[in-house]
PDB file of C-alpha atoms and ligand atoms in Angstrom:
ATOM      1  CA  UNK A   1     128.090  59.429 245.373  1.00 68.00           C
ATOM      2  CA  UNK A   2     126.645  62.242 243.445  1.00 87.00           C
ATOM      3  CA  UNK A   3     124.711  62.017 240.171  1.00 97.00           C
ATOM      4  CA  UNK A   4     122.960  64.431 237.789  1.00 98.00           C
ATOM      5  CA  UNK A   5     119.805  64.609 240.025  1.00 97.00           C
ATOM      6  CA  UNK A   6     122.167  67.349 242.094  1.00 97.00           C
ATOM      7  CA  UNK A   7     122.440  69.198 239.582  1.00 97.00           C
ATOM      8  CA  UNK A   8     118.684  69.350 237.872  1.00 98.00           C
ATOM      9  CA  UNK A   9     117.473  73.123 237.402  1.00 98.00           C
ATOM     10  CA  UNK A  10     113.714  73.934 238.818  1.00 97.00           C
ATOM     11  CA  UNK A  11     112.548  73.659 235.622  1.00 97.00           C
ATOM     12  CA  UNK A  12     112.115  71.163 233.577  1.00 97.00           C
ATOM     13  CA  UNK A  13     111.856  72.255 230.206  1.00 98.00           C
ATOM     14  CA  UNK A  14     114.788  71.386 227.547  1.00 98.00           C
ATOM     15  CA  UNK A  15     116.500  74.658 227.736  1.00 98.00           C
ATOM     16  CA  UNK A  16     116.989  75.113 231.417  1.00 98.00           C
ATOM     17  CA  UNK A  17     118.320  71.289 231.622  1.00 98.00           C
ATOM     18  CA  UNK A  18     121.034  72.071 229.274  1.00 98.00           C
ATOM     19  CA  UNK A  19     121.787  75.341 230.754  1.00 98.00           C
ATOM     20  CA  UNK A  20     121.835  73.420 234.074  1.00 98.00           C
ATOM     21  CA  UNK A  21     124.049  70.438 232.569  1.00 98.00           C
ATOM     22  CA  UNK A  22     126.782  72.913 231.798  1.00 98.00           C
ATOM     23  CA  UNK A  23     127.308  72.616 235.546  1.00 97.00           C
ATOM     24  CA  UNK A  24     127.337  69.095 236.084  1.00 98.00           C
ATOM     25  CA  UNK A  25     130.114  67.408 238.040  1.00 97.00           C
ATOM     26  CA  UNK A  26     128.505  64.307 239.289  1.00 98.00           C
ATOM     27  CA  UNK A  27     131.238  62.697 237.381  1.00 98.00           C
ATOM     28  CA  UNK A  28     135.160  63.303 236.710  1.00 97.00           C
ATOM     29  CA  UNK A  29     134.481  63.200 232.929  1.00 98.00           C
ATOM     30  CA  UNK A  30     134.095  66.796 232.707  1.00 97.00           C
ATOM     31  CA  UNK A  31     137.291  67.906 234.133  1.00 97.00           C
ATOM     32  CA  UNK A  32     139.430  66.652 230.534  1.00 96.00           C
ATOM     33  CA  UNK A  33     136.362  67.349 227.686  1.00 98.00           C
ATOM     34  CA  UNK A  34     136.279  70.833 226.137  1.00 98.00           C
ATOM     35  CA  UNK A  35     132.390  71.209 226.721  1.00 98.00           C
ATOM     36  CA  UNK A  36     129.367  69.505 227.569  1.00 98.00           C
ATOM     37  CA  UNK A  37     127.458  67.841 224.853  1.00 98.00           C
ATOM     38  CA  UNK A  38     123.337  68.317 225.168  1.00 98.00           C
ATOM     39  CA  UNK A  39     120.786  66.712 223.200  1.00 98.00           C
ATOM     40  CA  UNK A  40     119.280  68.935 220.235  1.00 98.00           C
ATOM     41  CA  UNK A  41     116.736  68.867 218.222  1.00 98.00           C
ATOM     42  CA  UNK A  42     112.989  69.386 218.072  1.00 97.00           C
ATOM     43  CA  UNK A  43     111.101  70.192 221.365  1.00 95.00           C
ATOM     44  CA  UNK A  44     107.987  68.869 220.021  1.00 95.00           C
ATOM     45  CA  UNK A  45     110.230  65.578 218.345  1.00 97.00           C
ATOM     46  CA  UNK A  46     108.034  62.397 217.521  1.00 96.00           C
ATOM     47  CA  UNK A  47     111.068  60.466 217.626  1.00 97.00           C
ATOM     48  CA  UNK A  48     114.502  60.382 220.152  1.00 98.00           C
ATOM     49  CA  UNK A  49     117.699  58.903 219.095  1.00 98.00           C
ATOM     50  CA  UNK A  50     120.569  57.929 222.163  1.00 98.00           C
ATOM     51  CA  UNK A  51     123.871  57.499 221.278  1.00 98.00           C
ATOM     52  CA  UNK A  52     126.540  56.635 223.691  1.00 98.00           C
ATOM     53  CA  UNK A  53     128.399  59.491 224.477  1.00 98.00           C
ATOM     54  CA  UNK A  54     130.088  62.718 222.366  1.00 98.00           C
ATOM     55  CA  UNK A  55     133.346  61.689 220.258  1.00 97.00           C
ATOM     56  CA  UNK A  56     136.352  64.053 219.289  1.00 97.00           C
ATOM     57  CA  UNK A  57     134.267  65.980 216.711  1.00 97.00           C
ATOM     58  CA  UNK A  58     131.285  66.167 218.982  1.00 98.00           C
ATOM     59  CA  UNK A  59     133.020  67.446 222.169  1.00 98.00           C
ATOM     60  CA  UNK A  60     134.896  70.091 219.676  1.00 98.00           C
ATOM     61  CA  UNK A  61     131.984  71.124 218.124  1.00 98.00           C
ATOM     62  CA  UNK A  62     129.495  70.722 221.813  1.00 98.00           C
ATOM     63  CA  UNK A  63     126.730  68.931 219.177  1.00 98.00           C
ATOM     64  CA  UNK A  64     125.767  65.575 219.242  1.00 98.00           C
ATOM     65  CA  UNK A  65     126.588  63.075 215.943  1.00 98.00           C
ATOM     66  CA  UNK A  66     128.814  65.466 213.823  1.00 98.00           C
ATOM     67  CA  UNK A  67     131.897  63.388 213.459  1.00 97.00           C
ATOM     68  CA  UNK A  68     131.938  60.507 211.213  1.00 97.00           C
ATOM     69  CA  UNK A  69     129.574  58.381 212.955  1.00 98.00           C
ATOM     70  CA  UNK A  70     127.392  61.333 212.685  1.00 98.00           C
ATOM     71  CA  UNK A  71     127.740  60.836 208.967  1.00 98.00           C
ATOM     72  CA  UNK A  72     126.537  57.729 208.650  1.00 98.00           C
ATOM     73  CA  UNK A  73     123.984  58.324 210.584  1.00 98.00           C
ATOM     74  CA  UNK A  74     122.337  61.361 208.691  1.00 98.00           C
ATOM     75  CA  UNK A  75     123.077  59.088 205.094  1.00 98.00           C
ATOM     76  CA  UNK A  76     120.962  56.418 207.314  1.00 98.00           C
ATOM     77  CA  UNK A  77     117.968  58.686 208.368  1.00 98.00           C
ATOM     78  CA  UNK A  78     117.900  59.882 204.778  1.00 97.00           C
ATOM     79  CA  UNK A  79     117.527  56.453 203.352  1.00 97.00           C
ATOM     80  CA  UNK A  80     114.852  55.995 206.187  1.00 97.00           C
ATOM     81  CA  UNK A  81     112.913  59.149 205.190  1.00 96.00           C
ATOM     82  CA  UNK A  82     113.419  60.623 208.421  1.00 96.00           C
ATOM     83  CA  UNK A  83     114.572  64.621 208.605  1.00 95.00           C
ATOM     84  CA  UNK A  84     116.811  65.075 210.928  1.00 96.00           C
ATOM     85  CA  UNK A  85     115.483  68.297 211.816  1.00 95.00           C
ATOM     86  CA  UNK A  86     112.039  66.560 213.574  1.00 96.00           C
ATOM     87  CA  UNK A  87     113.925  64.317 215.550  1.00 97.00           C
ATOM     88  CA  UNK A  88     116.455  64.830 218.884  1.00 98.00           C
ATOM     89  CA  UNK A  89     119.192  63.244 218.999  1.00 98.00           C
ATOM     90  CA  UNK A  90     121.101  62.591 222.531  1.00 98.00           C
ATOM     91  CA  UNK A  91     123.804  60.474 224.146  1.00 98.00           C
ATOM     92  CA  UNK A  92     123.475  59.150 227.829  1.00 98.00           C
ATOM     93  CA  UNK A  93     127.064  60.578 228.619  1.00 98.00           C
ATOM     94  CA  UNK A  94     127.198  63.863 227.876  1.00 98.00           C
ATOM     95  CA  UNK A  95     131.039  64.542 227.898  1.00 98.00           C
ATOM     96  CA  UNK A  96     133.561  62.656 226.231  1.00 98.00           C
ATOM     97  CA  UNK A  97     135.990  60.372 227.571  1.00 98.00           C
ATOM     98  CA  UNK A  98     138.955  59.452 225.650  1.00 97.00           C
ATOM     99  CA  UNK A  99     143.164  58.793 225.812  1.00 96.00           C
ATOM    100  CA  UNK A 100     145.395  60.618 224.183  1.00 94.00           C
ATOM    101  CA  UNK A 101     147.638  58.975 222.223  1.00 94.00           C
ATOM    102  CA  UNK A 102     150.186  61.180 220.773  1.00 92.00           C
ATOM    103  CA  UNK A 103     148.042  63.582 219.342  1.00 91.00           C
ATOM    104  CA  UNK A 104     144.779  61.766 218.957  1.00 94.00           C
ATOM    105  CA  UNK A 105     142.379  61.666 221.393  1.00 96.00           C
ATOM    106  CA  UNK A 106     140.877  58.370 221.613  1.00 95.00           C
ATOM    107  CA  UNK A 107     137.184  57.179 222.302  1.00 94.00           C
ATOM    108  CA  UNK A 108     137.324  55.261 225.970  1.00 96.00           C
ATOM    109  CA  UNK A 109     134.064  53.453 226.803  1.00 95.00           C
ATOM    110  CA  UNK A 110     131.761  55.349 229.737  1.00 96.00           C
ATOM    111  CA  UNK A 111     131.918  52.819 232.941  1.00 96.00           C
ATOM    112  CA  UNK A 112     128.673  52.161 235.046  1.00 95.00           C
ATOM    113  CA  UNK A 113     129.563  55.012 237.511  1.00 96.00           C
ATOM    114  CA  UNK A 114     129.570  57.437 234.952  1.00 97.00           C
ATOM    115  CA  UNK A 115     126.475  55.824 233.154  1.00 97.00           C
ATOM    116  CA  UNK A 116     124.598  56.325 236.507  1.00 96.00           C
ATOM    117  CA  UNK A 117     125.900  59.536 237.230  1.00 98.00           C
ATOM    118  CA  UNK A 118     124.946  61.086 233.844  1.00 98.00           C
ATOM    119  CA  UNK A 119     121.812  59.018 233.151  1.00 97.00           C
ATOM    120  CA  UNK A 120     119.259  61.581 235.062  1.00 98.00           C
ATOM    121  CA  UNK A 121     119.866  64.220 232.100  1.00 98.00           C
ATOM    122  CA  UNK A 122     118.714  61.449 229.940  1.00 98.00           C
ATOM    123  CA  UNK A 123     115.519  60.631 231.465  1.00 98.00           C
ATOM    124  CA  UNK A 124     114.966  64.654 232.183  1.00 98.00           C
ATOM    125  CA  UNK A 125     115.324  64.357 228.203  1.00 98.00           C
ATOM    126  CA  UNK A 126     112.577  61.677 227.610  1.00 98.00           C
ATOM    127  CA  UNK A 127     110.033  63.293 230.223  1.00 97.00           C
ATOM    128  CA  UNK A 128     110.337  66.936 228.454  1.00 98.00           C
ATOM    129  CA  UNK A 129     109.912  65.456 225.164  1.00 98.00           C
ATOM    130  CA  UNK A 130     107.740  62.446 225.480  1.00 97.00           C
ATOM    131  CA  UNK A 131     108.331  60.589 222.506  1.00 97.00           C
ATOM    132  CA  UNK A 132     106.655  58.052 220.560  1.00 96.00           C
ATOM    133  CA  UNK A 133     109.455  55.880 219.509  1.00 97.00           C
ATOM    134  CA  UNK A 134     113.353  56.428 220.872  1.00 98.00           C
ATOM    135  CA  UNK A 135     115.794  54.542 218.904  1.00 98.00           C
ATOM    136  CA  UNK A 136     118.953  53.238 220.921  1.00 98.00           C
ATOM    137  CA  UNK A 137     122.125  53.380 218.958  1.00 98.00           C
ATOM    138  CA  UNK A 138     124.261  50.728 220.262  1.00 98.00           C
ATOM    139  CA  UNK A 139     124.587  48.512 223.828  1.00 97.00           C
ATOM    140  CA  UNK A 140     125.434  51.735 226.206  1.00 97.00           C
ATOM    141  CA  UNK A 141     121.761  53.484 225.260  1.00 98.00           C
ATOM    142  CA  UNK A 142     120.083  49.890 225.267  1.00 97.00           C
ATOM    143  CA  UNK A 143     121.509  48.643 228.316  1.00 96.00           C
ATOM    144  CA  UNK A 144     120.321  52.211 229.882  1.00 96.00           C
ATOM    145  CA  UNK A 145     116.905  51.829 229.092  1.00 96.00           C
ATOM    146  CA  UNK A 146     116.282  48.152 228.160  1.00 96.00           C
ATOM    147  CA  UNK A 147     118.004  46.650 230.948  1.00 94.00           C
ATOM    148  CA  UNK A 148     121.832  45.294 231.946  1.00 93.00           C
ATOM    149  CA  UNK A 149     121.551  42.297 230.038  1.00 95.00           C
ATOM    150  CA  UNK A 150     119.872  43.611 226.777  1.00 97.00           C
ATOM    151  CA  UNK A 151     122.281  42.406 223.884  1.00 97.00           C
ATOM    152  CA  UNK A 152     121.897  44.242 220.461  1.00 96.00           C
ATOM    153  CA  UNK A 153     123.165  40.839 218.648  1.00 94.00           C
ATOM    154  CA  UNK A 154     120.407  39.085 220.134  1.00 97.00           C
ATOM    155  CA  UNK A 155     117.618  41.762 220.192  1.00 97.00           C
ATOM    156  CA  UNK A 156     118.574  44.070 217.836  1.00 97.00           C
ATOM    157  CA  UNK A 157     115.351  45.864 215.459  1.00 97.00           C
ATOM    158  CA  UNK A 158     112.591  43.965 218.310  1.00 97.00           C
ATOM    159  CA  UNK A 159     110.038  47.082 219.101  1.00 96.00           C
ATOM    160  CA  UNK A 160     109.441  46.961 222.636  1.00 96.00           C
ATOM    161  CA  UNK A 161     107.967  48.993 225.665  1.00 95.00           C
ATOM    162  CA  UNK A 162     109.960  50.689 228.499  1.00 94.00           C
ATOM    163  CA  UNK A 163     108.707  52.879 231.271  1.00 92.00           C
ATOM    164  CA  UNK A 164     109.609  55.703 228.781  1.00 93.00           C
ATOM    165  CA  UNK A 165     107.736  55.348 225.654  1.00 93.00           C
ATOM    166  CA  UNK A 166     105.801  51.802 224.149  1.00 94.00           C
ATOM    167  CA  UNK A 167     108.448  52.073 221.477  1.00 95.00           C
ATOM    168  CA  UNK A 168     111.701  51.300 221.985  1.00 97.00           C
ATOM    169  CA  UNK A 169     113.964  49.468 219.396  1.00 97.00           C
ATOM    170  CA  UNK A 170     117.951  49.474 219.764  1.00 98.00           C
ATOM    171  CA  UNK A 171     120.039  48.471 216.776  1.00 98.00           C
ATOM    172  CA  UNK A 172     123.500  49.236 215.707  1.00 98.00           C
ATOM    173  CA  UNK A 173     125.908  51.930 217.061  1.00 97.00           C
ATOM    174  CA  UNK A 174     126.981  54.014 213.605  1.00 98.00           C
ATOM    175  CA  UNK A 175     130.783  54.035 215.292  1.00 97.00           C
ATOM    176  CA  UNK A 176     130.253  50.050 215.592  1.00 97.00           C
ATOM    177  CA  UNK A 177     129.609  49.930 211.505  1.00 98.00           C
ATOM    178  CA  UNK A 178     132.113  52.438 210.543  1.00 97.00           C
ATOM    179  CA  UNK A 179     134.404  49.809 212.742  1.00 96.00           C
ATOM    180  CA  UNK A 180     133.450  46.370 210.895  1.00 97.00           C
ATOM    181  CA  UNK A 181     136.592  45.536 208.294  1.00 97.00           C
ATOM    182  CA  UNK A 182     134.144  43.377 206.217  1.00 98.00           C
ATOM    183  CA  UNK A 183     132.364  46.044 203.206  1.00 97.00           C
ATOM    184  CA  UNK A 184     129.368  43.129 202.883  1.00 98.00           C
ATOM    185  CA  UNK A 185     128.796  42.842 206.432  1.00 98.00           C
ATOM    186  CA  UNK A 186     129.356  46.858 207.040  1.00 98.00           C
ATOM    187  CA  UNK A 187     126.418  47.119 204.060  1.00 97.00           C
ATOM    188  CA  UNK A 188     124.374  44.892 205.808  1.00 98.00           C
ATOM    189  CA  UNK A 189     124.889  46.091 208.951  1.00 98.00           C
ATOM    190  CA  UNK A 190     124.104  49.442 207.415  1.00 98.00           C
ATOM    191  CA  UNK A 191     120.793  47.945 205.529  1.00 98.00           C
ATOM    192  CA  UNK A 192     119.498  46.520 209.196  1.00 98.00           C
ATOM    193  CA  UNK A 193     120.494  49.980 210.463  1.00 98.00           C
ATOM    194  CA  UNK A 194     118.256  51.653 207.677  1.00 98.00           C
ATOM    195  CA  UNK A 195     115.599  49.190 208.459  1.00 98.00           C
ATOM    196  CA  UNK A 196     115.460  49.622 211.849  1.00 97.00           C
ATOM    197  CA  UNK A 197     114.679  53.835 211.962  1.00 97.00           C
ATOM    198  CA  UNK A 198     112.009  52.928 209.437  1.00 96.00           C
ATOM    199  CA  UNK A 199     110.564  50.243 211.691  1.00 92.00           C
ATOM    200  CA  UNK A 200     110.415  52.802 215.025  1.00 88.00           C
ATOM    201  CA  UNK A 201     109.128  55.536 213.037  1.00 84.00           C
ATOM    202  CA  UNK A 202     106.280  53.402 211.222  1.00 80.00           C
TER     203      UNK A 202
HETATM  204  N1  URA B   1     128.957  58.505 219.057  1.00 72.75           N
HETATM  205  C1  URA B   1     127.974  58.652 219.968  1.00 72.75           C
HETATM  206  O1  URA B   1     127.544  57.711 220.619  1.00 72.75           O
HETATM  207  N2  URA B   1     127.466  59.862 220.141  1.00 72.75           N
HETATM  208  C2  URA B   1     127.857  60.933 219.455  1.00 72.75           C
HETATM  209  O2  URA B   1     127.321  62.005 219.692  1.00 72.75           O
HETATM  210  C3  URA B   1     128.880  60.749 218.500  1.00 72.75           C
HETATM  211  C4  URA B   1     129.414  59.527 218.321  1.00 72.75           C
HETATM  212 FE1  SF4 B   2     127.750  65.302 234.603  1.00 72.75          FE
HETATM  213 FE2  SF4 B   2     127.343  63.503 232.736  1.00 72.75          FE
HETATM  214 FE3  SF4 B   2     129.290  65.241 232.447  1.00 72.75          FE
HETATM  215 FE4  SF4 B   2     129.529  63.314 234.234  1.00 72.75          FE
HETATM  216  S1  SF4 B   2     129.403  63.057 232.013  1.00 72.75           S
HETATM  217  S2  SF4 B   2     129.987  65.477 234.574  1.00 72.75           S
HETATM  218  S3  SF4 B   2     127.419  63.107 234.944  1.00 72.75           S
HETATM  219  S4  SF4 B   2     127.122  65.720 232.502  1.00 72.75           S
END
């Protein structure tokens, strides 16, 4: 089966891997999306942030964390001290997957074959940029690069090394917070969240 690695331009610099992701068909996922969702951010970023994969607002708008996940997560990086404007901020799926139901299109998990199709933009991602610390938002990004049987609930906020950059902390997808019916456990959830970016970035 095809992946990403197909599709990868001659060069490897940021620019000409989203130019050359526009292309990408090493999965079905791009036949139903409107567009395909790229990192952004700053070229010479200190710090990477992976998400899961573009939502409704995101594949609308072709940026990455703009719905309300995307929210949270700027209120979060704000608390943190972080500007969002020094950081990237990517998803290892780059075009959403959803079902429509009636009029709403709604989020549908990535499987493995479209995890390993896609995850070669990723890593193209990490070599350009070379970051200190990457943050992974949720199981999907910390199962990529932390291994299959990673668990957030087990590991989440632990700084550790990957083959990518020495650190590597996962912690809470924004969506996954947004999600939890319980306001004290959202806000701590949130708190931990908070905690966490400061923790990578220190
Ligand atoms: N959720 C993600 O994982 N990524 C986005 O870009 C938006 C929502
Ligand atoms: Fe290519 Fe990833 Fe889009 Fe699939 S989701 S078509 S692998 S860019």
């Amino acid at each position: 089966d095809r992946t990403a690695t197909h599709y990868m331009p001659q060069q490897s610099d940021l620019d000409s891997l989203r130019e050359a992701a526009k292309c990408c068909h090493a999965c079905d996922l791009h036949q139903f999306a409107t567009q395909m969702v790229f990192g952004e951010g700053a070229k010479d970023a200190r710090i990477v942030l992976v998400g899961e994969q573009p939502g409704d607002r995101e594949d609308i708008e072709g940026r990455p964390f703009v719905g309300p996940a995307g929210k949270l997560l700027d209120n979060a990086l704000a608390r943190a001290g972080v500007n969002r404007n020094e950081v990237y901020i990517t998803n290892v799926v780059k075009h959403f997957k959803f079902t429509e139901r009636g009029k709403r299109r709604l989020h549908k998990k990535p499987n493995s074959r479209e995890i390993f199709a896609c995850r070669p933009w990723l890593e193209a991602e990490l070599a350009a940029i070379q970051p200190e610390a990457i943050i992974c938002l949720g199981a999907t990004p910390a199962q990529a690069l932390l291994g299959r049987d990673f668990r957030i609930s087990k590991s989440r906020g632990q700084v550790l090394a990957t083959d990518w950059c020495k650190r590597t902390v996962a912690t809470w997808h924004p969506a996954a917070i947004l999600r939890m019916p319980d306001v004290s456990r959202r806000e701590q959830m949130e708190q931990q969240l908070v905690g966490d970016l400061r923790l990578s970035v220190a």
